[in-house]
Coordinates of C-alpha atoms and ligand atoms in Angstrom, one line a residue:
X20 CA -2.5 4.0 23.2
X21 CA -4.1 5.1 19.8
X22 CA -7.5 4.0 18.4
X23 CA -6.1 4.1 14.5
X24 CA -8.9 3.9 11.4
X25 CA -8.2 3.8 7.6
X26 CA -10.7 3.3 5.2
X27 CA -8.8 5.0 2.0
X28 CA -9.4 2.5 -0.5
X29 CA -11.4 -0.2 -0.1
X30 CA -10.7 -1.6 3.1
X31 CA -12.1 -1.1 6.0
X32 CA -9.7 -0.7 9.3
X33 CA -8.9 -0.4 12.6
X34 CA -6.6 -0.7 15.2
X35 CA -5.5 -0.3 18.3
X36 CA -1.8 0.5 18.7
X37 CA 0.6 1.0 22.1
X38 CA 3.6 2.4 21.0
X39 CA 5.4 -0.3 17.9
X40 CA 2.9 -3.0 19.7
X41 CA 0.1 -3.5 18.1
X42 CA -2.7 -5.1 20.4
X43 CA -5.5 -5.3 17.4
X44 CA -5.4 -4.6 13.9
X45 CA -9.0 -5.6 12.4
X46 CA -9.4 -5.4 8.7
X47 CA -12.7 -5.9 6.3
X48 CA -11.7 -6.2 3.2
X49 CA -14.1 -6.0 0.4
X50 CA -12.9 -7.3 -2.3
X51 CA -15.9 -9.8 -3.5
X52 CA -17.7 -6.4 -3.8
X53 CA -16.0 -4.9 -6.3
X54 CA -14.3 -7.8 -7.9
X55 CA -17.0 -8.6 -10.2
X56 CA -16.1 -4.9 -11.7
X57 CA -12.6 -6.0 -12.0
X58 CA -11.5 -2.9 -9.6
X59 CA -12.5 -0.5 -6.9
X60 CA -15.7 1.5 -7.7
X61 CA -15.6 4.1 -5.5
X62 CA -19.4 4.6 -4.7
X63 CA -19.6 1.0 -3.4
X64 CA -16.5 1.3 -1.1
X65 CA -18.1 4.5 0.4
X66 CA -21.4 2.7 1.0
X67 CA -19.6 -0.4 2.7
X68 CA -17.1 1.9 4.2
X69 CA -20.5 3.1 5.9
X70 CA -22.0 0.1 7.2
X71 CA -18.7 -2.0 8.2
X72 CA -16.8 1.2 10.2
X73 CA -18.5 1.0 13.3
X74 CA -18.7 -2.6 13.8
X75 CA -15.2 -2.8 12.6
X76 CA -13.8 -0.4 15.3
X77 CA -15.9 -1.9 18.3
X78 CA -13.7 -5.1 17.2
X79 CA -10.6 -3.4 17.3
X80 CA -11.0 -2.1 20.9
X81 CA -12.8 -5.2 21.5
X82 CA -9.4 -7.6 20.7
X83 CA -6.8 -5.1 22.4
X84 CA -9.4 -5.5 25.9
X85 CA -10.2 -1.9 25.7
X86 CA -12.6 1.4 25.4
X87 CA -12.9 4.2 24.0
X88 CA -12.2 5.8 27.1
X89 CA -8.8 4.4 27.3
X90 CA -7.3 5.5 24.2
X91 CA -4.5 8.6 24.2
X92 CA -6.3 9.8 20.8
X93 CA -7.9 8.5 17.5
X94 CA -5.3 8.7 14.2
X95 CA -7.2 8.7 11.0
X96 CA -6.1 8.4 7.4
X97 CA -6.7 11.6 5.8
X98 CA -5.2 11.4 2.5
X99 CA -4.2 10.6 -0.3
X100 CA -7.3 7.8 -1.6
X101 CA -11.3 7.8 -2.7
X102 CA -12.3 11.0 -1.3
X103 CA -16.2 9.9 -0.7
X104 CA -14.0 6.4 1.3
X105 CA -12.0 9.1 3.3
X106 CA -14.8 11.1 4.8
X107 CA -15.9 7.8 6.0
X108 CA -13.4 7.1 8.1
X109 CA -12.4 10.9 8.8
X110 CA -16.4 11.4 10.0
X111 CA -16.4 8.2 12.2
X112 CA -13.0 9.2 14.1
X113 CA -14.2 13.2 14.3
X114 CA -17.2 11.8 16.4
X115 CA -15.3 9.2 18.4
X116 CA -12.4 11.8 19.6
X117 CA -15.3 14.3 20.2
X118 CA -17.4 12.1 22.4
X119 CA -14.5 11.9 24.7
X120 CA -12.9 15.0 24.1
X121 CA -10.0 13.6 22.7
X122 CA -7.3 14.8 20.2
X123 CA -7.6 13.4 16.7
X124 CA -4.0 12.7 15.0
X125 CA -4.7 13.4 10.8
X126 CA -2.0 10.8 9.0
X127 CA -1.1 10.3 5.7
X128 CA -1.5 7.0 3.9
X129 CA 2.2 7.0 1.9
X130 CA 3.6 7.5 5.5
X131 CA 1.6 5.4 6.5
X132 CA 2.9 2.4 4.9
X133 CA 6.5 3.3 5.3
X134 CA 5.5 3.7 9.1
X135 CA 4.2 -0.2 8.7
X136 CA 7.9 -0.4 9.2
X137 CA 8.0 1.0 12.9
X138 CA 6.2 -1.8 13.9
X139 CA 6.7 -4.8 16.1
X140 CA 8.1 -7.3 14.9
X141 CA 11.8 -6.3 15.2
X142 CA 11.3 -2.4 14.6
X143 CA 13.5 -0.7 12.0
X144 CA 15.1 2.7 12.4
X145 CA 15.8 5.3 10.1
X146 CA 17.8 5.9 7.8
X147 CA 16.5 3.7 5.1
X148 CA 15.2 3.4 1.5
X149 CA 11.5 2.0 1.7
X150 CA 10.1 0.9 -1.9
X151 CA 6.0 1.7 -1.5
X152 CA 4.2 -0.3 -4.3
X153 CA 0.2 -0.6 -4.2
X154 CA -2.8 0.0 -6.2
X155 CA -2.8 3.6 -6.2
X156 CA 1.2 4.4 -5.8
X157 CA 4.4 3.6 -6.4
X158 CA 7.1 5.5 -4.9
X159 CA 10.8 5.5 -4.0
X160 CA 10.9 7.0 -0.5
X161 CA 14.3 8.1 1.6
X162 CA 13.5 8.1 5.3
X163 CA 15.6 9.8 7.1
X164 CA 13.4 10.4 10.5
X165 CA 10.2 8.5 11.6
X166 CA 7.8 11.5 11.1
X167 CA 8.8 12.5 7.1
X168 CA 10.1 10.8 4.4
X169 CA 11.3 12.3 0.9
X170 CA 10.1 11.2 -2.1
X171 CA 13.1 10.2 -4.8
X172 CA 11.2 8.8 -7.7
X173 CA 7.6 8.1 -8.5
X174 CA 5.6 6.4 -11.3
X175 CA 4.7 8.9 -14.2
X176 CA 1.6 7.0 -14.9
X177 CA 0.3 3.5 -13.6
X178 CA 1.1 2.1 -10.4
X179 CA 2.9 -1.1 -9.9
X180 CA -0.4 -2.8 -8.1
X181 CA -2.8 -1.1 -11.0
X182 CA -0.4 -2.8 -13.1
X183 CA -0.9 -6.1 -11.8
X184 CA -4.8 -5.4 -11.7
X185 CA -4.9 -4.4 -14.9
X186 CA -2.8 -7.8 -16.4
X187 CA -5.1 -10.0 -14.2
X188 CA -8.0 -8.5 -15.4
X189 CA -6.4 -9.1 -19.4
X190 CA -5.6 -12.8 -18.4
X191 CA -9.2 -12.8 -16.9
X192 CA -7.6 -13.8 -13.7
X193 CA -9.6 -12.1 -10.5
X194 CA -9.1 -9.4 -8.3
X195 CA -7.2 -7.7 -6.9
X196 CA -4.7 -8.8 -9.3
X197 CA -0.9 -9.1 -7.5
X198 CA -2.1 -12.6 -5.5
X199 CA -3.6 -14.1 -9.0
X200 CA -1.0 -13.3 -11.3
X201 CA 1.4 -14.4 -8.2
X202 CA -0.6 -17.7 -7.9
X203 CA -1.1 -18.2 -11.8
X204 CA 2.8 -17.4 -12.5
X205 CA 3.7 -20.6 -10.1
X206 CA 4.4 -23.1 -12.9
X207 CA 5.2 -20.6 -15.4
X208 CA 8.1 -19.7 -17.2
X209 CA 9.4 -15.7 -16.6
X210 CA 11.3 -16.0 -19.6
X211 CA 9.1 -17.0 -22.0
X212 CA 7.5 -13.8 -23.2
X213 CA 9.6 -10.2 -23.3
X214 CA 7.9 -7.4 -22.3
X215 CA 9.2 -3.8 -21.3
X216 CA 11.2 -2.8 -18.7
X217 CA 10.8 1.1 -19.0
X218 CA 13.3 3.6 -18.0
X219 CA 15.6 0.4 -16.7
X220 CA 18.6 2.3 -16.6
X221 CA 17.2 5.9 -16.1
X222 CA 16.2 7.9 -13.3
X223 CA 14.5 6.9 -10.2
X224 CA 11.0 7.3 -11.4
X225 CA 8.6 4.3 -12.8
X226 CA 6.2 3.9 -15.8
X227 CA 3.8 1.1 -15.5
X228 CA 1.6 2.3 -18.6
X229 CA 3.9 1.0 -21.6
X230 CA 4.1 -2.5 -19.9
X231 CA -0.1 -2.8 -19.6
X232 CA -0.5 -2.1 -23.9
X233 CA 2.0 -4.5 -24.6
X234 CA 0.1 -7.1 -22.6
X235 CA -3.5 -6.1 -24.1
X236 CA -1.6 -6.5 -27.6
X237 CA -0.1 -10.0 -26.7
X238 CA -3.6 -11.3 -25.5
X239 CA -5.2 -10.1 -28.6
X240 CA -2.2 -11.5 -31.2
X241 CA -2.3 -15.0 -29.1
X242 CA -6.3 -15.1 -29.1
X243 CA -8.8 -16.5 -26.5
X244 CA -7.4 -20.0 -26.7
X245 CA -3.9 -19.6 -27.0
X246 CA -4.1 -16.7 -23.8
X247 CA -5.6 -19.6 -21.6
X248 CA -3.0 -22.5 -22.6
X249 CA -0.2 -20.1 -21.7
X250 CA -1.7 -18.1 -19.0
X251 CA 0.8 -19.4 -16.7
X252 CA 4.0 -18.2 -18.7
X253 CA 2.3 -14.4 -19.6
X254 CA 1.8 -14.2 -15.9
X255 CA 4.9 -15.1 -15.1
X256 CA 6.6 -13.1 -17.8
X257 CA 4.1 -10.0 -17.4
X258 CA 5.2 -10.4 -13.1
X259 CA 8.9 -10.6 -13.8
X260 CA 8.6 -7.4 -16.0
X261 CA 7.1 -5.3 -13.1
X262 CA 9.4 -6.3 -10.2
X263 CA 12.6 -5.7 -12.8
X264 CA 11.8 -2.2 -13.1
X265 CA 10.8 -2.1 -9.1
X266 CA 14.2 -4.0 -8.5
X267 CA 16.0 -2.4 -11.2
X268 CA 14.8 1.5 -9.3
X269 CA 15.4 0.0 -5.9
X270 CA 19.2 -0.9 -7.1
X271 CA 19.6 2.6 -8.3
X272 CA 19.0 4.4 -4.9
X273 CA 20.6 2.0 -2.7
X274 CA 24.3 2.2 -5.2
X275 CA 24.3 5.8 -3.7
X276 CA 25.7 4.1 -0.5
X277 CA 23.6 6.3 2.0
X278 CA 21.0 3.8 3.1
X279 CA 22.1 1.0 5.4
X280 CA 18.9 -0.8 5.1
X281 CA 15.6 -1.9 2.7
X282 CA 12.9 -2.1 3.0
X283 CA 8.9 -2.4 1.5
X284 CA 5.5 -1.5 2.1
X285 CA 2.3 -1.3 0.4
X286 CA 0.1 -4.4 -1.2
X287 CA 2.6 -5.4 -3.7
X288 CA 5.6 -5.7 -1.2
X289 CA 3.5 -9.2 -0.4
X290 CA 4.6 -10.2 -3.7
X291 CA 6.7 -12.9 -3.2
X292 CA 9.3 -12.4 -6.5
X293 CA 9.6 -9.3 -5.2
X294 CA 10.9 -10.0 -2.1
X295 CA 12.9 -12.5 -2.5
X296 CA 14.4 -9.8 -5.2
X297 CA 14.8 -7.3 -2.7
X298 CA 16.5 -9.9 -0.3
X299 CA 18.8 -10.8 -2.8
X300 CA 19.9 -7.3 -3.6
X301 CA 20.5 -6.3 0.2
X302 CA 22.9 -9.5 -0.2
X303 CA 24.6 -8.4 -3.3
X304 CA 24.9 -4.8 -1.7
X305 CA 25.3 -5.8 1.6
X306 CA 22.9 -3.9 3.1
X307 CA 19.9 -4.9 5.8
X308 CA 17.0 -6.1 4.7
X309 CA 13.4 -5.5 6.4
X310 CA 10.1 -7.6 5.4
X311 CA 7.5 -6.7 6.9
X312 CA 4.3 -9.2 7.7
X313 CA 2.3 -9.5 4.9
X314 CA -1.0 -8.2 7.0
X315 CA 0.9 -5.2 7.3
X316 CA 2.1 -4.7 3.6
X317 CA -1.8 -4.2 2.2
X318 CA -3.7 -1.6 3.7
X319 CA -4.2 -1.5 7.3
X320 CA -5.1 0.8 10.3
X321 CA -2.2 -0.4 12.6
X322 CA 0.3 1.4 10.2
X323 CA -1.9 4.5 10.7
X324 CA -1.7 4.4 14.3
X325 CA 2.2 4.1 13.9
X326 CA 2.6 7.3 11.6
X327 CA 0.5 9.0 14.2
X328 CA 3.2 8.6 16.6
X329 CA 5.2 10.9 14.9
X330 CA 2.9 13.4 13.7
X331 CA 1.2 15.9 15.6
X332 CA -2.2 15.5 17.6
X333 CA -4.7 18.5 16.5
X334 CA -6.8 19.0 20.3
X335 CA -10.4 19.0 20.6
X336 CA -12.7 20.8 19.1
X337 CA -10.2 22.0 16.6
X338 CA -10.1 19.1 14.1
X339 CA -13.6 19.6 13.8
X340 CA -13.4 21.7 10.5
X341 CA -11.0 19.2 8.9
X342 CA -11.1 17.6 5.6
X343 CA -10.0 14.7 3.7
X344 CA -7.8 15.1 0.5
X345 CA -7.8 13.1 -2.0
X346 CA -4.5 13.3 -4.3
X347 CA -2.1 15.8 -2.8
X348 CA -0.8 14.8 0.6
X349 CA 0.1 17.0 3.2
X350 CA 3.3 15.7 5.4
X351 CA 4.5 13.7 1.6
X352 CA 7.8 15.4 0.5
Ligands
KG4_414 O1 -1.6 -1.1 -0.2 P1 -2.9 -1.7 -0.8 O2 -3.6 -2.7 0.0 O3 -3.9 -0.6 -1.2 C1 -3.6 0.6 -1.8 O4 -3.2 1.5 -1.1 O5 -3.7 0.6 -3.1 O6 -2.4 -2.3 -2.2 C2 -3.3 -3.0 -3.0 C3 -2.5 -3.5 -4.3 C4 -3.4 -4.1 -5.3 O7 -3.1 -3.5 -6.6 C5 -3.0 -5.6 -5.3 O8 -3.2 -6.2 -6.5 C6 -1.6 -5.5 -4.9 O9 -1.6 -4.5 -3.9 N1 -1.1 -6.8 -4.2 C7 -0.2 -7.5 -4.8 C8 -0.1 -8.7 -4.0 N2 -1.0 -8.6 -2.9 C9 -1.6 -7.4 -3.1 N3 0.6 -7.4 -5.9 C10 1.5 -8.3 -6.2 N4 1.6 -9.5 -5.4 C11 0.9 -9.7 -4.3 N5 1.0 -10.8 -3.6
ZN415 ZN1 -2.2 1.6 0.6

């Protein structure tokens, strides 16, 4: 059984994991914090990070029925994400592991959210192509065996989630963007404004950047008036655009005919264009496809505990010197 934490961004997590069950998976978001800023300001997350973690890891063990005591070893999220959010979460689990002289499993937060997909329910094994989309990355990962993955493509700038961030907050939508533009597209039409689709037929890797200027353009051509009477079609136009390239790169990998199955992970695979996309190219490629719960597409500690399965435990006192990281990862391809 592993005690799992993640407080990357600006969430704050726990879990308690038993192999792919998961008997708790507490998370507190806090997104009416920063939403008044339009996006994460990292000095607040830290701060709330601060005064949520404890109470938000005594629930975990709280709803699996367990201590401290009981748990094999704590997992932690030590990279990539807000360095000052990190050390948070890397503190807290150093001094619950070292209380009970347990070992202390480092995890990375990409394999994280491919590991979302080891999960109950209905557990999928490698190989497979997982998509990762959020607000910090977007990558095309091949995974091959639980504990790695290899990275096949990867935006050049913007991420897919930033991307929807950044359109909400040009609509003046709220935050975090992917459920308001999702919600405000309902109704609207996809087709009625064209914007880029960059690298479509090129490569593996993304661009998100291109896509964000044309929209700031549009807004400011269409004015404050006209915006607001057609904020329904841009977000459903400005949507469309992002999970054609995301669908577009996904189709790319899987024509290579080495992955039998799909899947997503990361806060924009609970947009729901995007996966009833992705559904309908697993049908049209005949391949499986794998959705995981939404709770388990944004972040979450239960993922965490999962990649620590496969990766391995430092004993005690050892992991006392570690650090967080903030951009380069140490298990990502
Ligand atoms: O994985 P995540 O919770 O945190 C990071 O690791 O970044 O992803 C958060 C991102 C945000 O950019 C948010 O706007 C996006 O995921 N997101 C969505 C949806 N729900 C969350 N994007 C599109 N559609 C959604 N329904
Ligand atoms: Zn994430």
């Amino acid at each position: 059984m592993i005690l799992a934490l993640e407080t990357s961004c600006d969430d704050t997590c726990a879990a308690v994991v038993d192999g792919d069950r998961i008997h708790s998976n507490v998370v507190s978001s806090q997104a009416e914090f920063h939403e008044r800023y339009g996006g994460v300001v990292p000095e607040v997350a830290s701060r709330h990070h601060l005064e949520l973690v404890n109470a938000v890891v005594t629930a975990a063990l709280d709803q699996a029925g367990t201590g401290l005591a009981e748990v094999d070893a704590v997992a932690v999220t030590q990279g990539p994400g807000l360095i000052g959010a990190l050390l948070v979460g890397l503190s807290t689990a150093k001094a619950l592991a070292a209380a009970h002289r347990k070992p202390l499993i480092p995890a990375d937060h990409l394999h994280g959210h491919v590991a979302a997909n080891f999960l109950e329910p209905d557990p999928l094994e490698p190989p497979f192509l997982c998509l990762i989309a959020s607000g910090g990355h977007t990558l095309l990962a091949g995974v091959r065996e639980h504990s790695s993955y290899e990275t096949l493509g990867a935006t050049v700038d913007d991420a897919a989630g930033e991307a929807f961030d950044k359109g909400a907050r040009l609509l003046g939508l709220g935050y975090p963007g992917g459920p308001a533009i999702q919600g405000a597209a309902e109704g609207g039409d996809a087709s009625a404004f064209e914007f880029p689709v960059a690298m479509r037929d090129r490569g593996l890797d993304f661009s998100f950047s291109g896509l964000k200027t044309s929209l700031v353009y549009r807004v400011r051509d269409l004015g404050a008036e006209e915006t607001e009477r057609r904020r329904a079609d841009l977000a459903a136009s400005f949507q469309k655009a992002i999970v054609d390239q995301l669908v577009a790169k996904l189709g790319r990998a899987a024509r290579s005919g080495e992955w039998p199955a799909i899947a997503l992970g990361g806060g924009v695979a609970a947009n729901a264009e995007l996966r009833e996309r992705t559904e309908a190219l697993c049908g049209e490629l005949g391949l499986r496809l794998k959705l995981i719960p939404l709770s388990l597409c944004t972040d979450n500690a239960a993922m965490i505990g999962s990649a620590a399965r496969y990766t391995q435990p430092i004993p005690y006192p050892e992991y006392l010197r570690f650090d967080a990281f903030a951009t380069s990862s140490l298990r990502a391809a």
